[in-house]
């Protein structure tokens, strides 16, 4: 029994520490702030208890006589201690029931358990806004003895009636968790307990000892002022000490389990006040001045179904697609005023008054690619190539140079070409000017897919980049154009592998160069996922370059996810530009 009680005490102390730690770290809790008083009643179930009475030596100087026994009266029952050599009786002094002839008393052990009792008390405390609630409580409880056993030298005696009473003053710290009308709480406290135990006419003692309690419960807000609570508390008082009717010192123990019902009244509590009448109490209302009649979320803020930051009651366009730029009315912005909002407008710079289709692009009745407002030949038959004026123009590769004058008839679409129809390549490095970030690369330098040599070249700065005296970007970072991956994967596409074959050859011209291989993504997806994907793609590039003979010991993979965009993530083109792999020179 002692070892079990020691383990229970250690567990209780540990739980007290945990509850107090929770009360200091949980930041989302709240409660009704202010002073309060309360009353409670509870059922109490004291634990089984052990006690030990110390030995008292004989006082008349006569040694106990062997073979004798003594009788002791407990609550009307006569107990035979039955210990040879215990009592100091002369040969002519018989043992008489109800008479204590003992002159010397040995140490004795006792065990008793209790019936379920009852108790009540008063509380006084203060509830802080953050949920902490210091409280002072005065409680009284009583429970009757169920069985009592005195054991001396292994021989049990009969039982006796009795009771235990406890008067307790506790200082506690509770922590409230706010769930609207229901407020769970937990915590513990320390204090003092006056324990009084009476068993038959053998034990009738009082002692004041240190005590602690641990528990929790749940409160129900009945109104702004009144709270009804149901809780459980474990109480332990530190070994009360008594004396028997024979003046023997007794060291006992006390602990109990208490299940109670309480009612508190808060002075001036405003926890249920709802100033704006939206159904959410002020203490949980993040938007306390919501206009009357407006539908709100559980935090008291107006609903915003389309998530565009304009509340529904002010939103004139309540079904705006996610991410679409909006104006103060919650409607998508239409910069060019063509009736197609910017997020869906594929031709955002349409001149005012120009008729447009559902994509926001100028109408093109003959489908020749020249909008009607610019088409000088509006009746062109379908399939006929036209020039910038919408007139017939044979240009197989669509580079703006008629086939008859085009020396490069298969130029990729979108490529800038010279008068001969061939892509412009001012520095002759094999990378057209339209894709060349270093258009003046010195002759003979091996270049990367962006047209830049890793060493000794001049890269055009991106917006906001620092430059040197020549106007060249100081940051030696180069985009690996054409290095793309399969959707949502780190698997290289076939064109990407062809590009990396050339990159591997370029790196062989710079054997001492150290590079960071940086992976970048657009903003679609979570930050953590994009960071992981970008790193895996950078690793995939290094692995493939190694397979092509590059020295991968010079290469270091770094993933940046979506954190370093070079274009807007609001358009597909911008997102495509942001999904890239870059080289950064870290050492020559």
Coordinates of C-alpha atoms in Angstrom, one line a residue:
X1 CA 0.0 0.0 0.0
X2 CA 2.8 2.5 0.8
X3 CA 4.6 1.9 -2.5
X4 CA 1.3 2.3 -4.4
X5 CA 0.7 5.6 -2.6
X6 CA 4.2 6.8 -3.3
X7 CA 3.8 6.1 -7.0
X8 CA 0.4 7.8 -7.0
X9 CA 2.0 10.9 -5.4
X10 CA 4.8 11.0 -7.9
X11 CA 2.3 10.7 -10.8
X12 CA 0.2 13.4 -9.2
X13 CA 3.1 15.8 -8.9
X14 CA 4.1 15.1 -12.5
X15 CA 0.5 15.8 -13.7
X16 CA 0.5 19.1 -11.8
X17 CA 3.6 20.1 -13.6
X18 CA 2.1 19.2 -17.0
X19 CA -1.1 21.1 -16.3
X20 CA 0.7 24.2 -15.2
X21 CA 3.0 24.0 -18.2
X22 CA 0.0 23.8 -20.5
X23 CA -1.6 26.8 -18.8
X24 CA 1.5 28.8 -19.6
X25 CA 1.9 27.7 -23.2
X26 CA -1.6 27.5 -24.8
X27 CA -2.2 30.8 -26.3
X28 CA -5.6 30.2 -27.9
X29 CA -7.6 29.9 -24.6
X30 CA -9.9 32.5 -23.3
X31 CA -12.4 33.0 -20.6
X32 CA -14.7 35.5 -19.0
X33 CA -12.4 38.0 -17.3
X34 CA -13.1 39.3 -13.8
X35 CA -13.6 38.3 -10.2
X36 CA -15.9 35.6 -9.2
X37 CA -17.3 33.7 -6.1
X38 CA -18.8 30.3 -6.0
X39 CA -20.1 27.4 -4.0
X40 CA -19.7 23.7 -4.6
X41 CA -20.9 20.3 -3.3
X42 CA -19.2 17.0 -4.0
X43 CA -19.0 13.3 -3.3
X44 CA -15.7 12.2 -1.7
X45 CA -14.2 8.8 -1.8
X46 CA -11.1 8.6 0.5
X47 CA -8.5 5.9 -0.5
X48 CA -7.8 3.0 1.8
X49 CA -5.3 4.0 4.5
X50 CA -2.6 2.4 6.6
X51 CA -1.5 3.6 10.0
X52 CA 1.2 2.6 12.5
X53 CA 1.2 3.2 16.2
X54 CA 4.6 3.6 17.8
X55 CA 5.6 1.3 20.8
X56 CA 5.4 2.6 24.4
X57 CA 7.5 0.8 27.0
X58 CA 6.1 -0.3 30.3
X59 CA 5.9 2.3 33.0
X60 CA 5.5 0.4 36.3
X61 CA 8.9 -1.2 36.2
X62 CA 7.4 -4.7 36.2
X63 CA 8.4 -7.0 33.3
X64 CA 5.5 -8.5 31.3
X65 CA 4.6 -12.0 32.4
X66 CA 4.8 -14.7 29.8
X67 CA 1.7 -16.4 28.5
X68 CA -0.7 -13.5 29.4
X69 CA -3.0 -11.5 27.1
X70 CA -4.8 -8.2 27.5
X71 CA -8.2 -7.1 26.5
X72 CA -8.9 -3.6 24.9
X73 CA -12.3 -2.0 24.4
X74 CA -12.9 -0.4 21.0
X75 CA -16.4 1.0 20.3
X76 CA -18.1 -1.5 22.6
X77 CA -16.2 -4.5 21.2
X78 CA -13.6 -6.1 23.4
X79 CA -10.3 -6.8 21.5
X80 CA -7.9 -9.5 22.6
X81 CA -4.4 -8.3 21.6
X82 CA -3.3 -11.9 22.2
X83 CA 0.4 -11.1 22.5
X84 CA 2.2 -13.2 25.1
X85 CA 4.4 -11.1 27.3
X86 CA 2.6 -7.9 26.5
X87 CA 0.6 -6.9 29.6
X88 CA 2.0 -6.1 33.0
X89 CA -0.4 -8.1 35.1
X90 CA 0.2 -9.5 38.5
X91 CA -0.8 -13.1 39.2
X92 CA -3.8 -11.9 41.1
X93 CA -4.9 -9.3 38.5
X94 CA -7.3 -10.7 36.0
X95 CA -7.9 -9.2 32.6
X96 CA -11.3 -7.4 32.8
X97 CA -13.3 -6.4 29.7
X98 CA -13.4 -2.6 29.3
X99 CA -10.5 -2.0 31.6
X100 CA -7.0 -1.1 30.3
X101 CA -4.4 -2.7 32.5
X102 CA -1.6 -2.2 29.9
X103 CA 1.6 -0.6 31.2
X104 CA 3.7 -1.3 28.1
X105 CA 2.4 -1.1 24.5
X106 CA 4.2 -2.5 21.4
X107 CA 4.1 -1.0 17.9
X108 CA 0.8 -1.7 16.1
X109 CA -0.4 -1.6 12.5
X110 CA -3.8 -0.5 11.4
X111 CA -5.7 -0.6 8.1
X112 CA -9.0 1.1 7.4
X113 CA -11.1 2.0 4.4
X114 CA -14.0 4.4 4.0
X115 CA -17.5 4.7 2.6
X116 CA -18.2 7.4 0.1
X117 CA -18.9 10.7 1.9
X118 CA -19.9 14.2 0.9
X119 CA -18.5 17.7 1.2
X120 CA -18.9 21.3 0.2
X121 CA -17.1 24.6 0.0
X122 CA -16.7 28.1 -1.1
X123 CA -14.4 29.6 -3.8
X124 CA -13.1 33.0 -4.7
X125 CA -10.9 33.8 -7.7
X126 CA -10.1 35.8 -10.8
X127 CA -10.3 34.8 -14.4
X128 CA -7.9 36.4 -16.8
X129 CA -8.6 36.9 -20.5
X130 CA -5.9 34.4 -21.5
X131 CA -7.6 31.6 -19.6
X132 CA -5.5 31.5 -16.4
X133 CA -7.6 31.4 -13.3
X134 CA -6.1 31.6 -9.8
X135 CA -8.5 30.5 -7.1
X136 CA -8.8 30.3 -3.3
X137 CA -11.1 27.6 -2.0
X138 CA -12.3 26.5 1.5
X139 CA -13.8 22.9 1.6
X140 CA -15.2 20.6 4.3
X141 CA -15.8 16.9 3.7
X142 CA -16.7 13.9 5.9
X143 CA -16.8 10.1 5.3
X144 CA -17.6 7.2 7.5
X145 CA -15.2 4.3 8.2
X146 CA -16.3 1.1 6.4
X147 CA -13.9 -1.4 8.0
X148 CA -11.1 -1.0 10.5
X149 CA -8.5 -3.6 11.3
X150 CA -5.8 -3.5 14.0
X151 CA -3.0 -6.0 13.5
X152 CA -0.5 -6.6 16.2
X153 CA 2.3 -9.2 15.7
X154 CA 0.3 -10.7 12.8
X155 CA -2.9 -11.2 14.7
X156 CA -5.9 -9.2 13.4
X157 CA -8.5 -7.7 15.8
X158 CA -12.1 -6.9 15.2
X159 CA -13.3 -3.7 13.5
X160 CA -14.8 -0.5 14.8
X161 CA -17.0 2.4 13.6
X162 CA -15.6 5.8 12.9
X163 CA -15.3 8.7 10.5
X164 CA -12.7 11.0 8.9
X165 CA -13.4 14.8 8.5
X166 CA -11.2 17.2 6.4
X167 CA -11.2 21.0 6.4
X168 CA -9.1 22.2 3.5
X169 CA -7.8 25.7 2.4
X170 CA -6.4 25.4 -1.1
X171 CA -4.7 28.0 -3.4
X172 CA -5.1 26.7 -7.0
X173 CA -4.3 27.7 -10.6
X174 CA -6.7 26.6 -13.3
X175 CA -6.6 27.0 -17.0
X176 CA -9.8 27.4 -19.0
X177 CA -10.1 26.3 -22.7
X178 CA -12.8 28.3 -24.5
X179 CA -15.3 26.3 -26.6
X180 CA -18.1 28.8 -26.5
X181 CA -20.6 28.0 -23.8
X182 CA -18.5 25.0 -22.7
X183 CA -15.2 25.7 -20.9
X184 CA -13.1 22.7 -20.1
X185 CA -10.4 23.4 -17.5
X186 CA -7.5 21.7 -15.7
X187 CA -4.9 22.5 -13.1
X188 CA -3.9 22.0 -9.5
X189 CA -3.1 23.7 -6.3
X190 CA -1.4 23.5 -2.9
X191 CA -2.6 24.4 0.6
X192 CA -3.3 23.0 4.1
X193 CA -5.7 20.4 5.5
X194 CA -7.0 19.9 9.0
X195 CA -7.7 16.2 9.2
X196 CA -9.7 14.7 12.1
X197 CA -10.1 10.9 12.5
X198 CA -12.3 9.2 15.1
X199 CA -12.5 5.4 15.3
X200 CA -14.4 3.9 18.2
X201 CA -12.9 5.1 21.5
X202 CA -9.4 4.2 20.3
X203 CA -8.5 7.0 17.8
X204 CA -9.8 10.6 18.1
X205 CA -7.2 12.9 16.7
X206 CA -6.6 16.0 14.6
X207 CA -3.6 17.2 12.6
X208 CA -2.9 20.0 10.1
X209 CA -0.6 19.1 7.2
X210 CA 0.4 20.2 3.7
X211 CA -1.9 19.2 1.0
X212 CA -2.1 19.4 -2.8
X213 CA -4.8 18.7 -5.4
X214 CA -5.0 18.0 -9.1
X215 CA -8.0 17.9 -11.3
X216 CA -10.1 19.2 -14.2
X217 CA -13.6 19.6 -15.3
X218 CA -15.9 21.5 -17.6
X219 CA -18.0 24.7 -17.1
X220 CA -21.3 25.6 -18.7
X221 CA -22.1 29.3 -19.2
X222 CA -25.6 29.7 -18.0
X223 CA -25.5 33.5 -18.6
X224 CA -23.1 36.4 -18.6
X225 CA -22.7 36.0 -14.9
X226 CA -23.4 32.4 -13.9
X227 CA -21.4 29.3 -14.6
X228 CA -22.3 25.7 -13.7
X229 CA -19.3 23.3 -13.5
X230 CA -18.7 19.6 -13.1
X231 CA -15.2 18.5 -12.0
X232 CA -13.0 15.9 -10.6
X233 CA -10.2 16.5 -8.1
X234 CA -7.6 14.3 -6.5
X235 CA -6.5 15.5 -3.0
X236 CA -3.5 14.3 -1.0
X237 CA -2.7 15.4 2.6
X238 CA 0.8 14.7 3.9
X239 CA 0.6 11.9 6.6
X240 CA -1.5 13.3 9.5
X241 CA -0.4 12.2 13.0
X242 CA -2.6 11.4 16.0
X243 CA -2.5 9.6 19.4
X244 CA -4.6 6.7 20.5
X245 CA -6.7 6.6 23.7
X246 CA -3.6 4.9 25.2
X247 CA -1.5 7.9 24.1
X248 CA 0.4 6.0 21.4
X249 CA 1.7 8.2 18.5
X250 CA 0.0 7.2 15.2
X251 CA 1.2 8.2 11.7
X252 CA -1.6 7.8 9.2
X253 CA -2.3 8.9 5.6
X254 CA -5.0 10.6 3.6
X255 CA -6.0 10.9 0.0
X256 CA -9.3 11.2 -1.7
X257 CA -11.1 11.4 -5.1
X258 CA -13.8 14.1 -5.3
X259 CA -16.5 14.5 -7.9
X260 CA -18.3 17.8 -7.5
X261 CA -20.9 20.2 -8.9
X262 CA -20.2 24.0 -8.6
X263 CA -21.9 27.3 -9.3
X264 CA -20.0 30.5 -9.7
X265 CA -21.0 34.1 -10.1
X266 CA -18.8 36.6 -12.0
X267 CA -18.8 40.2 -11.0
X268 CA -19.2 42.4 -14.1
X269 CA -18.4 39.5 -16.5
X270 CA -18.9 40.4 -20.1
X271 CA -18.0 37.0 -21.6
X272 CA -21.5 36.6 -23.2
X273 CA -21.9 40.2 -24.4
X274 CA -22.4 40.5 -28.1
X275 CA -22.1 44.2 -28.9
X276 CA -22.7 43.9 -32.6
X277 CA -25.5 41.3 -32.2
X278 CA -24.0 38.8 -34.7
X279 CA -24.4 35.8 -32.4
X280 CA -20.7 35.7 -31.5
X281 CA -19.7 36.9 -27.9
X282 CA -17.3 39.8 -27.9
X283 CA -14.6 37.8 -26.2
X284 CA -14.4 35.6 -29.3
X285 CA -15.4 38.2 -31.9
X286 CA -12.5 39.1 -34.2
X287 CA -14.7 41.6 -36.0
X288 CA -16.6 43.3 -33.1
X289 CA -18.3 46.0 -35.2
X290 CA -20.0 43.9 -37.9
X291 CA -23.1 45.7 -39.2
X292 CA -26.5 44.3 -38.1
X293 CA -27.9 41.4 -40.1
X294 CA -24.6 40.4 -41.8
X295 CA -23.9 36.7 -41.9
X296 CA -20.7 35.9 -40.0
X297 CA -18.3 33.0 -39.4
X298 CA -17.7 31.5 -36.0
X299 CA -15.0 34.1 -35.3
X300 CA -17.6 36.9 -35.8
X301 CA -16.2 38.1 -39.1
X302 CA -18.4 38.6 -42.2
X303 CA -18.5 35.6 -44.6
X304 CA -16.4 35.8 -47.8
X305 CA -17.4 32.8 -49.9
X306 CA -15.1 33.5 -52.8
X307 CA -12.2 34.4 -50.5
X308 CA -11.3 37.6 -52.3
X309 CA -11.0 39.6 -49.0
X310 CA -14.2 41.6 -49.7
X311 CA -17.0 40.4 -47.4
X312 CA -20.1 39.0 -49.1
X313 CA -22.3 41.9 -48.0
X314 CA -20.1 44.3 -49.8
X315 CA -19.1 42.1 -52.7
X316 CA -20.8 43.0 -56.0
X317 CA -19.1 40.0 -57.7
X318 CA -19.5 37.2 -55.1
X319 CA -18.2 34.4 -57.3
X320 CA -14.8 35.8 -58.2
X321 CA -12.3 33.0 -59.2
X322 CA -9.5 32.4 -56.6
X323 CA -6.5 34.6 -57.2
X324 CA -8.2 37.1 -59.6
X325 CA -7.1 40.7 -59.0
X326 CA -10.1 42.7 -57.7
X327 CA -11.3 46.2 -57.1
X328 CA -12.9 47.6 -53.9
X329 CA -16.3 46.2 -54.9
X330 CA -14.9 42.7 -55.1
X331 CA -15.1 42.5 -58.9
X332 CA -12.3 41.4 -61.1
X333 CA -10.2 44.2 -62.6
X334 CA -10.5 44.9 -66.3
X335 CA -7.6 47.2 -67.1
X336 CA -8.3 47.7 -70.7
X337 CA -12.1 48.1 -70.3
X338 CA -13.0 45.5 -72.9
X339 CA -15.4 43.6 -70.6
X340 CA -13.1 40.7 -70.0
X341 CA -11.4 40.7 -66.6
X342 CA -7.7 40.7 -66.4
X343 CA -7.4 37.2 -65.0
X344 CA -9.2 35.8 -68.1
X345 CA -8.0 38.3 -70.6
X346 CA -5.4 36.8 -73.0
X347 CA -5.1 40.2 -74.7
X348 CA -4.9 42.7 -71.8
X349 CA -3.7 45.7 -73.9
X350 CA -6.6 45.9 -76.3
X351 CA -7.2 49.5 -77.4
X352 CA -10.3 51.2 -76.0
X353 CA -13.5 50.5 -78.0
X354 CA -12.1 47.5 -79.9
X355 CA -14.6 44.6 -80.1
X356 CA -13.2 41.5 -78.4
X357 CA -14.1 37.8 -78.1
X358 CA -14.6 35.8 -74.9
X359 CA -10.8 35.7 -74.4
X360 CA -10.5 39.5 -74.4
X361 CA -8.8 39.5 -77.8
X362 CA -9.8 41.7 -80.7
X363 CA -12.3 40.1 -83.0
X364 CA -10.8 38.5 -86.2
X365 CA -13.7 37.8 -88.5
X366 CA -11.7 36.0 -91.2
X367 CA -9.5 34.2 -88.8
X368 CA -6.3 35.3 -90.4
X369 CA -4.6 36.3 -87.1
X370 CA -4.9 40.0 -87.8
X371 CA -7.6 41.6 -85.7
X372 CA -10.4 43.3 -87.5
X373 CA -9.4 46.8 -86.4
X374 CA -6.0 46.3 -88.0
X375 CA -7.0 44.1 -90.9
X376 CA -6.7 45.8 -94.2
X377 CA -7.8 42.7 -96.0
X378 CA -10.8 41.5 -93.9
X379 CA -12.1 39.0 -96.4
X380 CA -9.0 36.7 -96.6
X381 CA -9.9 33.1 -97.2
X382 CA -9.2 30.7 -94.4
X383 CA -5.8 29.1 -94.5
X384 CA -4.1 31.8 -96.5
X385 CA -1.0 33.4 -94.9
X386 CA -1.2 37.1 -94.5
X387 CA 1.1 39.9 -93.5
X388 CA 0.8 42.4 -90.6
X389 CA -2.0 44.1 -92.5
X390 CA -4.0 40.9 -92.9
X391 CA -3.2 40.6 -96.5
X392 CA -2.0 37.4 -98.3
X393 CA 1.6 36.6 -97.3
X394 CA 3.3 33.3 -97.8
X395 CA 5.6 32.7 -94.9
X396 CA 6.0 29.0 -94.0
X397 CA 7.8 29.6 -90.8
X398 CA 5.9 32.7 -89.8
X399 CA 8.9 34.7 -89.0
X400 CA 7.7 37.8 -90.9
X401 CA 10.0 37.2 -93.9
X402 CA 8.3 36.0 -97.1
X403 CA 9.2 32.5 -98.2
X404 CA 10.8 33.9 -101.3
X405 CA 13.4 35.9 -99.3
X406 CA 13.7 33.5 -96.4
X407 CA 17.1 31.8 -96.2
X408 CA 16.0 30.0 -93.0
X409 CA 12.5 28.8 -93.9
X410 CA 12.1 26.7 -90.8
X411 CA 12.9 29.2 -88.1
X412 CA 11.0 28.4 -84.9
X413 CA 8.1 30.6 -84.3
X414 CA 8.7 33.6 -82.1
X415 CA 12.3 33.8 -83.1
X416 CA 13.7 37.2 -84.0
X417 CA 15.1 37.1 -87.5
X418 CA 17.1 39.4 -89.7
X419 CA 16.1 40.6 -93.2
X420 CA 17.1 37.2 -94.6
X421 CA 14.7 35.3 -92.3
X422 CA 17.5 33.7 -90.1
X423 CA 17.6 34.1 -86.4
X424 CA 19.6 37.1 -85.2
X425 CA 22.9 36.0 -83.5
X426 CA 25.0 39.1 -83.0
X427 CA 27.9 37.5 -81.3
X428 CA 27.9 34.2 -83.3
X429 CA 27.7 31.9 -80.3
X430 CA 24.9 29.8 -81.8
X431 CA 22.2 31.3 -79.5
X432 CA 19.7 33.6 -81.2
X433 CA 19.6 37.2 -79.9
X434 CA 15.9 36.6 -78.8
X435 CA 17.2 34.0 -76.3
X436 CA 20.7 35.3 -75.7
X437 CA 21.2 37.0 -72.3
X438 CA 24.8 37.8 -73.2
X439 CA 24.5 39.1 -76.8
X440 CA 28.2 40.2 -76.9
X441 CA 30.0 37.0 -75.8
X442 CA 33.7 37.1 -76.9
X443 CA 34.4 34.9 -79.9
X444 CA 35.4 31.3 -79.1
X445 CA 33.8 31.1 -75.6
X446 CA 31.7 28.1 -74.8
X447 CA 28.2 29.2 -73.8
X448 CA 25.3 27.9 -71.8
X449 CA 21.7 27.6 -73.2
X450 CA 21.1 31.3 -72.3
X451 CA 23.9 32.4 -74.5
X452 CA 26.3 33.3 -71.7
X453 CA 29.8 32.0 -71.0
X454 CA 30.2 31.1 -67.3
X455 CA 33.4 33.1 -67.1
X456 CA 34.4 36.4 -68.8
X457 CA 31.0 37.3 -70.2
X458 CA 28.5 40.2 -69.7
X459 CA 25.0 39.2 -68.9
X460 CA 22.1 41.6 -69.3
X461 CA 20.7 42.5 -65.8
X462 CA 17.2 41.5 -64.8
X463 CA 15.0 44.2 -63.4
X464 CA 16.4 45.4 -60.1
X465 CA 19.7 43.5 -60.3
X466 CA 22.9 45.4 -59.4
X467 CA 25.3 46.1 -62.3
X468 CA 29.0 47.0 -62.7
X469 CA 30.4 50.0 -64.5
X470 CA 29.8 48.3 -67.9
X471 CA 26.1 47.7 -67.1
X472 CA 26.7 44.0 -66.7
X473 CA 24.9 42.0 -64.0
X474 CA 27.2 41.4 -61.0
X475 CA 25.5 38.1 -60.1
X476 CA 27.0 35.3 -62.2
X477 CA 23.8 33.3 -62.5
X478 CA 22.6 31.8 -65.7
X479 CA 19.3 30.2 -66.7
X480 CA 19.5 26.8 -68.4
X481 CA 16.9 27.5 -71.1
X482 CA 15.1 24.5 -72.4
X483 CA 15.7 22.3 -69.3
X484 CA 12.1 21.3 -68.4
X485 CA 10.6 18.4 -66.6
X486 CA 7.5 16.2 -66.8
X487 CA 4.5 17.6 -65.0
X488 CA 4.8 17.5 -61.2
X489 CA 8.0 15.4 -61.5
X490 CA 11.8 15.5 -61.5
X491 CA 12.0 13.4 -64.7
X492 CA 13.7 15.3 -67.5
X493 CA 12.0 15.7 -70.8
X494 CA 13.7 14.5 -74.0
X495 CA 14.4 18.1 -75.2
X496 CA 15.8 18.9 -71.8
X497 CA 18.3 16.0 -72.1
X498 CA 19.4 17.3 -75.5
X499 CA 20.1 20.7 -74.0
X500 CA 22.0 19.1 -71.0
X501 CA 24.2 17.2 -73.5
X502 CA 25.4 20.6 -74.8
X503 CA 25.7 21.9 -71.2
X504 CA 28.0 19.0 -70.3
X505 CA 30.2 19.8 -73.2
X506 CA 30.3 23.4 -72.2
X507 CA 31.3 22.5 -68.6
X508 CA 34.3 20.5 -69.9
X509 CA 35.7 23.8 -71.2
X510 CA 35.8 25.1 -67.6
X511 CA 37.4 22.3 -65.5
X512 CA 38.0 24.4 -62.4
X513 CA 34.5 26.0 -62.3
X514 CA 32.4 25.5 -59.2
X515 CA 28.6 25.8 -59.6
X516 CA 25.4 25.8 -57.6
X517 CA 22.6 24.1 -59.6
X518 CA 19.5 25.9 -58.4
X519 CA 16.0 24.6 -58.9
X520 CA 13.0 27.0 -59.0
X521 CA 9.2 26.5 -59.3
X522 CA 6.1 28.7 -59.7
X523 CA 3.7 29.5 -56.8
X524 CA 1.2 26.7 -57.5
X525 CA 1.3 24.2 -54.7
X526 CA 2.4 24.5 -51.1
X527 CA 5.7 26.1 -50.1
X528 CA 7.1 22.9 -48.6
X529 CA 6.1 20.8 -51.7
X530 CA 7.6 23.3 -54.1
X531 CA 10.8 23.5 -52.1
X532 CA 11.2 19.7 -52.2
X533 CA 10.3 19.5 -55.9
X534 CA 12.8 22.2 -56.9
X535 CA 15.6 20.4 -55.0
X536 CA 14.8 17.1 -56.5
X537 CA 14.9 18.7 -60.0
X538 CA 18.3 20.3 -59.3
X539 CA 19.6 16.8 -58.2
X540 CA 18.2 15.3 -61.4
X541 CA 20.1 17.8 -63.5
X542 CA 23.4 17.0 -61.7
X543 CA 22.8 13.3 -62.0
X544 CA 22.2 13.5 -65.8
X545 CA 25.3 15.8 -66.3
X546 CA 27.4 13.2 -64.5
X547 CA 26.1 10.5 -66.8
X548 CA 27.3 12.7 -69.7
X549 CA 30.8 12.9 -68.3
X550 CA 30.6 16.2 -66.3
X551 CA 32.5 16.4 -63.0
X552 CA 29.6 16.5 -60.5
X553 CA 32.0 17.1 -57.6
X554 CA 32.0 20.7 -58.7
X555 CA 28.2 20.9 -58.7
X556 CA 26.0 21.5 -55.7
X557 CA 22.2 21.1 -55.8
X558 CA 20.0 23.8 -54.1
X559 CA 16.2 24.1 -54.1
X560 CA 14.6 27.5 -53.8
X561 CA 11.0 26.4 -54.5
X562 CA 8.8 29.5 -55.3
X563 CA 10.9 32.0 -53.3
X564 CA 12.9 33.6 -56.1
X565 CA 10.6 34.3 -59.0
X566 CA 11.9 36.2 -62.0
X567 CA 8.4 36.8 -63.5
X568 CA 4.8 37.2 -62.3
X569 CA 3.1 34.1 -61.1
X570 CA -0.3 35.6 -62.2
X571 CA 0.1 34.5 -65.8
X572 CA 1.0 31.1 -67.4
X573 CA 3.9 32.8 -69.2
X574 CA 5.2 34.1 -66.0
X575 CA 4.8 30.8 -64.2
X576 CA 6.6 29.1 -67.1
X577 CA 9.5 31.4 -66.7
X578 CA 9.6 30.8 -63.0
X579 CA 9.8 27.0 -63.5
X580 CA 13.5 26.9 -64.3
X581 CA 17.0 25.6 -63.5
X582 CA 19.9 28.1 -63.0
X583 CA 23.6 27.8 -62.7
X584 CA 25.3 30.1 -60.2
X585 CA 29.1 30.4 -60.3
X586 CA 30.6 30.1 -56.8
X587 CA 34.3 29.7 -57.7
X588 CA 36.6 29.8 -60.8

